[in-house]
C-alpha cells in the first residue's frame, strides 16, 4: 500500500473502501477532483484493484481489501454489519469523516434537482444520508432528511429514529 501506490492512489483507494456496495462509474471523476487525485482511478484500475460489472457502470472493491482499508481508518473488524447498516454517528477517524463527506457529495450531486421518486434516486439519497452521518455533517443531514424519509416508506421509521438521535446529539454539542 505505502510502497506501491502513489499518494493519490492511496487516497482514492481509501475513499473507495468506504463505499457500502458499489462505486458508480460517474463518481470516479468527481472523487478524483474532490481528492485532488488526478489519474488515481486509472491507476487503481491498471493495478486490477477494481472489479467492474459487465457494463462498466458499477465498480467493486474486494471485501478483504475494503475491510483492511476500513481498519486503517479506525473501524472495528466487524465489517459485515458496518457495510450493511446505516451510520448512526460520525466516524471516529478525522480522515474517514473527510472521505465520507466527499463521497456524500458525489451521491448528492446525483439527486439534487431530481423530483422523481425512483428506486435509483432513493438508493442514492440513502447512500448520501449514510455518508453524511458518518462525516458528521449535521447541516446537510437536516437538508435531505425530509425528502429521504418521505421518499422511501419502507424502513422510514428506523431512519427517523437515526435522524432524531443524530439531531439530538448535534444540539447537545
PDB file of C-alpha atoms in Angstrom:
ATOM      1  CA  UNK A   1       0.000   0.000   0.000  1.00  0.00           C
ATOM      2  CA  UNK A   2       2.543   2.586   1.134  1.00  0.00           C
ATOM      3  CA  UNK A   3       5.321   1.468  -1.191  1.00  0.00           C
ATOM      4  CA  UNK A   4       3.430   0.537  -4.364  1.00  0.00           C
ATOM      5  CA  UNK A   5       0.599   3.056  -4.695  1.00  0.00           C
ATOM      6  CA  UNK A   6       1.068   6.778  -5.261  1.00  0.00           C
ATOM      7  CA  UNK A   7      -0.353   9.178  -2.665  1.00  0.00           C
ATOM      8  CA  UNK A   8      -3.304   9.981  -4.917  1.00  0.00           C
ATOM      9  CA  UNK A   9      -3.991   6.267  -5.485  1.00  0.00           C
ATOM     10  CA  UNK A  10      -3.877   5.641  -1.723  1.00  0.00           C
ATOM     11  CA  UNK A  11      -6.393   8.433  -1.104  1.00  0.00           C
ATOM     12  CA  UNK A  12      -8.686   7.146  -3.829  1.00  0.00           C
ATOM     13  CA  UNK A  13      -8.454   3.568  -2.567  1.00  0.00           C
ATOM     14  CA  UNK A  14      -9.281   4.662   0.994  1.00  0.00           C
ATOM     15  CA  UNK A  15     -12.330   6.525  -0.304  1.00  0.00           C
ATOM     16  CA  UNK A  16     -13.470   3.560  -2.425  1.00  0.00           C
ATOM     17  CA  UNK A  17     -13.094   1.343   0.644  1.00  0.00           C
ATOM     18  CA  UNK A  18     -15.762   3.379   2.432  1.00  0.00           C
ATOM     19  CA  UNK A  19     -18.491   2.677  -0.119  1.00  0.00           C
ATOM     20  CA  UNK A  20     -21.016   0.200   1.221  1.00  0.00           C
ATOM     21  CA  UNK A  21     -21.590  -1.569  -2.062  1.00  0.00           C
ATOM     22  CA  UNK A  22     -20.581  -0.498  -5.499  1.00  0.00           C
ATOM     23  CA  UNK A  23     -18.955   2.693  -6.747  1.00  0.00           C
ATOM     24  CA  UNK A  24     -20.889   4.243  -9.653  1.00  0.00           C
ATOM     25  CA  UNK A  25     -18.695   4.958 -12.661  1.00  0.00           C
ATOM     26  CA  UNK A  26     -19.628   8.624 -12.566  1.00  0.00           C
ATOM     27  CA  UNK A  27     -18.179   9.005  -9.065  1.00  0.00           C
ATOM     28  CA  UNK A  28     -14.651   8.307 -10.319  1.00  0.00           C
ATOM     29  CA  UNK A  29     -14.070  11.724 -11.851  1.00  0.00           C
ATOM     30  CA  UNK A  30     -15.841  13.599  -9.051  1.00  0.00           C
ATOM     31  CA  UNK A  31     -13.765  11.777  -6.411  1.00  0.00           C
ATOM     32  CA  UNK A  32     -10.540  12.478  -8.294  1.00  0.00           C
ATOM     33  CA  UNK A  33     -11.418  16.181  -8.342  1.00  0.00           C
ATOM     34  CA  UNK A  34     -12.504  16.258  -4.691  1.00  0.00           C
ATOM     35  CA  UNK A  35      -9.362  14.424  -3.578  1.00  0.00           C
ATOM     36  CA  UNK A  36      -7.101  16.347  -5.977  1.00  0.00           C
ATOM     37  CA  UNK A  37      -6.004  12.924  -7.198  1.00  0.00           C
ATOM     38  CA  UNK A  38      -5.816  13.165 -10.983  1.00  0.00           C
ATOM     39  CA  UNK A  39      -5.287   9.787 -12.607  1.00  0.00           C
ATOM     40  CA  UNK A  40      -5.799   7.837  -9.382  1.00  0.00           C
ATOM     41  CA  UNK A  41      -8.812   5.916 -10.683  1.00  0.00           C
ATOM     42  CA  UNK A  42      -6.913   4.822 -13.780  1.00  0.00           C
ATOM     43  CA  UNK A  43      -4.006   3.775 -11.568  1.00  0.00           C
ATOM     44  CA  UNK A  44      -6.233   1.580  -9.396  1.00  0.00           C
ATOM     45  CA  UNK A  45      -7.885   0.114 -12.454  1.00  0.00           C
ATOM     46  CA  UNK A  46      -4.491  -0.538 -14.076  1.00  0.00           C
ATOM     47  CA  UNK A  47      -3.429  -2.428 -10.925  1.00  0.00           C
ATOM     48  CA  UNK A  48      -6.616  -4.530 -11.183  1.00  0.00           C
ATOM     49  CA  UNK A  49      -7.885  -3.374  -7.794  1.00  0.00           C
ATOM     50  CA  UNK A  50     -11.372  -2.536  -9.074  1.00  0.00           C
ATOM     51  CA  UNK A  51     -13.745  -5.134 -10.472  1.00  0.00           C
ATOM     52  CA  UNK A  52     -16.488  -3.877 -12.776  1.00  0.00           C
ATOM     53  CA  UNK A  53     -19.888  -5.110 -13.795  1.00  0.00           C
ATOM     54  CA  UNK A  54     -20.485  -6.119 -17.404  1.00  0.00           C
ATOM     55  CA  UNK A  55     -21.404  -2.579 -18.458  1.00  0.00           C
ATOM     56  CA  UNK A  56     -18.549  -0.813 -16.651  1.00  0.00           C
ATOM     57  CA  UNK A  57     -21.162   1.155 -14.674  1.00  0.00           C
ATOM     58  CA  UNK A  58     -20.510  -0.187 -11.193  1.00  0.00           C
ATOM     59  CA  UNK A  59     -17.137  -0.902  -9.683  1.00  0.00           C
ATOM     60  CA  UNK A  60     -16.416  -3.105  -6.701  1.00  0.00           C
ATOM     61  CA  UNK A  61     -13.563  -3.495  -4.280  1.00  0.00           C
ATOM     62  CA  UNK A  62     -12.857  -6.947  -2.848  1.00  0.00           C
ATOM     63  CA  UNK A  63     -14.276  -7.276   0.669  1.00  0.00           C
ATOM     64  CA  UNK A  64     -10.909  -8.234   2.116  1.00  0.00           C
ATOM     65  CA  UNK A  65      -9.296  -5.062   0.772  1.00  0.00           C
ATOM     66  CA  UNK A  66     -12.244  -2.936   1.838  1.00  0.00           C
ATOM     67  CA  UNK A  67     -12.102  -4.384   5.357  1.00  0.00           C
ATOM     68  CA  UNK A  68      -8.362  -3.809   5.608  1.00  0.00           C
ATOM     69  CA  UNK A  69      -8.780  -0.195   4.451  1.00  0.00           C
ATOM     70  CA  UNK A  70     -11.570   0.376   6.961  1.00  0.00           C
ATOM     71  CA  UNK A  71      -9.324  -0.888   9.756  1.00  0.00           C
ATOM     72  CA  UNK A  72      -6.705   1.664   8.675  1.00  0.00           C
ATOM     73  CA  UNK A  73      -9.400   4.315   9.101  1.00  0.00           C
ATOM     74  CA  UNK A  74     -10.272   3.246  12.645  1.00  0.00           C
ATOM     75  CA  UNK A  75     -13.249   0.975  12.065  1.00  0.00           C
ATOM     76  CA  UNK A  76     -13.676  -2.229  14.043  1.00  0.00           C
ATOM     77  CA  UNK A  77     -13.238  -5.635  12.488  1.00  0.00           C
ATOM     78  CA  UNK A  78     -16.974  -6.398  12.142  1.00  0.00           C
ATOM     79  CA  UNK A  79     -17.286  -5.335   8.521  1.00  0.00           C
ATOM     80  CA  UNK A  80     -20.376  -7.371   7.701  1.00  0.00           C
ATOM     81  CA  UNK A  81     -22.541  -5.196   9.931  1.00  0.00           C
ATOM     82  CA  UNK A  82     -20.718  -1.935   9.203  1.00  0.00           C
ATOM     83  CA  UNK A  83     -21.290  -2.282   5.481  1.00  0.00           C
ATOM     84  CA  UNK A  84     -24.937  -3.258   5.806  1.00  0.00           C
ATOM     85  CA  UNK A  85     -26.062  -0.723   8.398  1.00  0.00           C
ATOM     86  CA  UNK A  86     -26.642   2.977   8.038  1.00  0.00           C
ATOM     87  CA  UNK A  87     -24.168   5.018  10.053  1.00  0.00           C
ATOM     88  CA  UNK A  88     -25.561   6.174  13.390  1.00  0.00           C
ATOM     89  CA  UNK A  89     -22.724   8.523  14.319  1.00  0.00           C
ATOM     90  CA  UNK A  90     -19.729  10.223  12.750  1.00  0.00           C
ATOM     91  CA  UNK A  91     -16.675   8.115  12.036  1.00  0.00           C
ATOM     92  CA  UNK A  92     -14.065   8.291  14.801  1.00  0.00           C
ATOM     93  CA  UNK A  93     -11.147   8.963  12.429  1.00  0.00           C
ATOM     94  CA  UNK A  94     -10.912  12.530  11.048  1.00  0.00           C
ATOM     95  CA  UNK A  95      -9.622  11.317   7.682  1.00  0.00           C
ATOM     96  CA  UNK A  96     -12.575   8.912   7.406  1.00  0.00           C
ATOM     97  CA  UNK A  97     -15.000  11.773   8.133  1.00  0.00           C
ATOM     98  CA  UNK A  98     -13.451  13.874   5.352  1.00  0.00           C
ATOM     99  CA  UNK A  99     -13.635  10.977   2.885  1.00  0.00           C
ATOM    100  CA  UNK A 100     -17.256  10.239   3.854  1.00  0.00           C
ATOM    101  CA  UNK A 101     -18.112  13.905   3.190  1.00  0.00           C
ATOM    102  CA  UNK A 102     -16.592  13.736  -0.293  1.00  0.00           C
ATOM    103  CA  UNK A 103     -18.469  10.506  -1.057  1.00  0.00           C
ATOM    104  CA  UNK A 104     -21.717  12.047   0.227  1.00  0.00           C
ATOM    105  CA  UNK A 105     -21.208  14.964  -2.161  1.00  0.00           C
ATOM    106  CA  UNK A 106     -20.882  12.508  -5.054  1.00  0.00           C
ATOM    107  CA  UNK A 107     -24.171  10.839  -4.140  1.00  0.00           C
ATOM    108  CA  UNK A 108     -25.909  14.173  -3.518  1.00  0.00           C
ATOM    109  CA  UNK A 109     -24.840  15.535  -6.893  1.00  0.00           C
ATOM    110  CA  UNK A 110     -26.863  12.714  -8.441  1.00  0.00           C
ATOM    111  CA  UNK A 111     -30.085  13.546  -6.572  1.00  0.00           C
ATOM    112  CA  UNK A 112     -30.060  17.346  -6.448  1.00  0.00           C
ATOM    113  CA  UNK A 113     -32.824  18.764  -8.575  1.00  0.00           C
ATOM    114  CA  UNK A 114     -34.436  15.366  -9.107  1.00  0.00           C
ATOM    115  CA  UNK A 115     -38.076  15.226  -8.115  1.00  0.00           C
ATOM    116  CA  UNK A 116     -38.986  11.735  -9.276  1.00  0.00           C
ATOM    117  CA  UNK A 117     -39.114   9.146  -6.535  1.00  0.00           C
ATOM    118  CA  UNK A 118     -37.491   6.361  -8.478  1.00  0.00           C
ATOM    119  CA  UNK A 119     -35.668   3.444  -6.855  1.00  0.00           C
ATOM    120  CA  UNK A 120     -32.284   4.698  -8.103  1.00  0.00           C
ATOM    121  CA  UNK A 121     -32.858   8.180  -6.663  1.00  0.00           C
ATOM    122  CA  UNK A 122     -33.963   6.696  -3.359  1.00  0.00           C
ATOM    123  CA  UNK A 123     -30.865   4.493  -3.284  1.00  0.00           C
ATOM    124  CA  UNK A 124     -28.640   7.496  -3.985  1.00  0.00           C
ATOM    125  CA  UNK A 125     -30.317   9.523  -1.251  1.00  0.00           C
ATOM    126  CA  UNK A 126     -29.923   6.671   1.242  1.00  0.00           C
ATOM    127  CA  UNK A 127     -26.222   6.387   0.410  1.00  0.00           C
ATOM    128  CA  UNK A 128     -25.802  10.155   0.758  1.00  0.00           C
ATOM    129  CA  UNK A 129     -27.562  10.016   4.127  1.00  0.00           C
ATOM    130  CA  UNK A 130     -25.257   7.241   5.347  1.00  0.00           C
ATOM    131  CA  UNK A 131     -22.102   9.112   4.332  1.00  0.00           C
ATOM    132  CA  UNK A 132     -23.369  12.443   5.682  1.00  0.00           C
ATOM    133  CA  UNK A 133     -23.999  10.903   9.089  1.00  0.00           C
ATOM    134  CA  UNK A 134     -20.576   9.209   9.002  1.00  0.00           C
ATOM    135  CA  UNK A 135     -18.982  12.542   8.049  1.00  0.00           C
ATOM    136  CA  UNK A 136     -20.624  14.344  10.954  1.00  0.00           C
ATOM    137  CA  UNK A 137     -22.258  16.922   8.669  1.00  0.00           C
ATOM    138  CA  UNK A 138     -25.478  17.547  10.575  1.00  0.00           C
ATOM    139  CA  UNK A 139     -26.461  20.532   8.421  1.00  0.00           C
ATOM    140  CA  UNK A 140     -26.652  18.522   5.207  1.00  0.00           C
ATOM    141  CA  UNK A 141     -28.361  15.653   7.046  1.00  0.00           C
ATOM    142  CA  UNK A 142     -31.119  18.062   8.020  1.00  0.00           C
ATOM    143  CA  UNK A 143     -31.373  19.365   4.446  1.00  0.00           C
ATOM    144  CA  UNK A 144     -32.115  15.975   2.893  1.00  0.00           C
ATOM    145  CA  UNK A 145     -33.884  14.266   5.804  1.00  0.00           C
ATOM    146  CA  UNK A 146     -37.468  15.158   4.957  1.00  0.00           C
ATOM    147  CA  UNK A 147     -37.169  14.131   1.315  1.00  0.00           C
ATOM    148  CA  UNK A 148     -35.321  10.944   2.197  1.00  0.00           C
ATOM    149  CA  UNK A 149     -37.812   9.721   4.775  1.00  0.00           C
ATOM    150  CA  UNK A 150     -40.850  10.647   2.711  1.00  0.00           C
ATOM    151  CA  UNK A 151     -39.449   9.079  -0.441  1.00  0.00           C
ATOM    152  CA  UNK A 152     -38.931   5.564   0.843  1.00  0.00           C
ATOM    153  CA  UNK A 153     -41.597   4.469   3.277  1.00  0.00           C
ATOM    154  CA  UNK A 154     -40.123   1.016   3.908  1.00  0.00           C
ATOM    155  CA  UNK A 155     -37.765   1.429   6.845  1.00  0.00           C
ATOM    156  CA  UNK A 156     -38.697   5.090   7.286  1.00  0.00           C
ATOM    157  CA  UNK A 157     -39.330   4.615  10.996  1.00  0.00           C
ATOM    158  CA  UNK A 158     -35.816   3.373  11.686  1.00  0.00           C
ATOM    159  CA  UNK A 159     -34.297   6.198   9.616  1.00  0.00           C
ATOM    160  CA  UNK A 160     -36.436   8.737  11.505  1.00  0.00           C
ATOM    161  CA  UNK A 161     -35.038   7.445  14.798  1.00  0.00           C
ATOM    162  CA  UNK A 162     -31.498   7.651  13.401  1.00  0.00           C
ATOM    163  CA  UNK A 163     -32.151  11.208  12.297  1.00  0.00           C
ATOM    164  CA  UNK A 164     -33.686  12.188  15.642  1.00  0.00           C
ATOM    165  CA  UNK A 165     -30.761  10.726  17.560  1.00  0.00           C
ATOM    166  CA  UNK A 166     -28.307  12.436  15.239  1.00  0.00           C
ATOM    167  CA  UNK A 167     -30.032  15.804  15.578  1.00  0.00           C
ATOM    168  CA  UNK A 168     -30.275  15.374  19.353  1.00  0.00           C
ATOM    169  CA  UNK A 169     -26.515  14.735  19.574  1.00  0.00           C
ATOM    170  CA  UNK A 170     -25.755  17.787  17.440  1.00  0.00           C
ATOM    171  CA  UNK A 171     -27.979  20.015  19.603  1.00  0.00           C
ATOM    172  CA  UNK A 172     -26.321  18.665  22.764  1.00  0.00           C
ATOM    173  CA  UNK A 173     -22.862  19.675  21.471  1.00  0.00           C
TER     174      UNK A 173
END
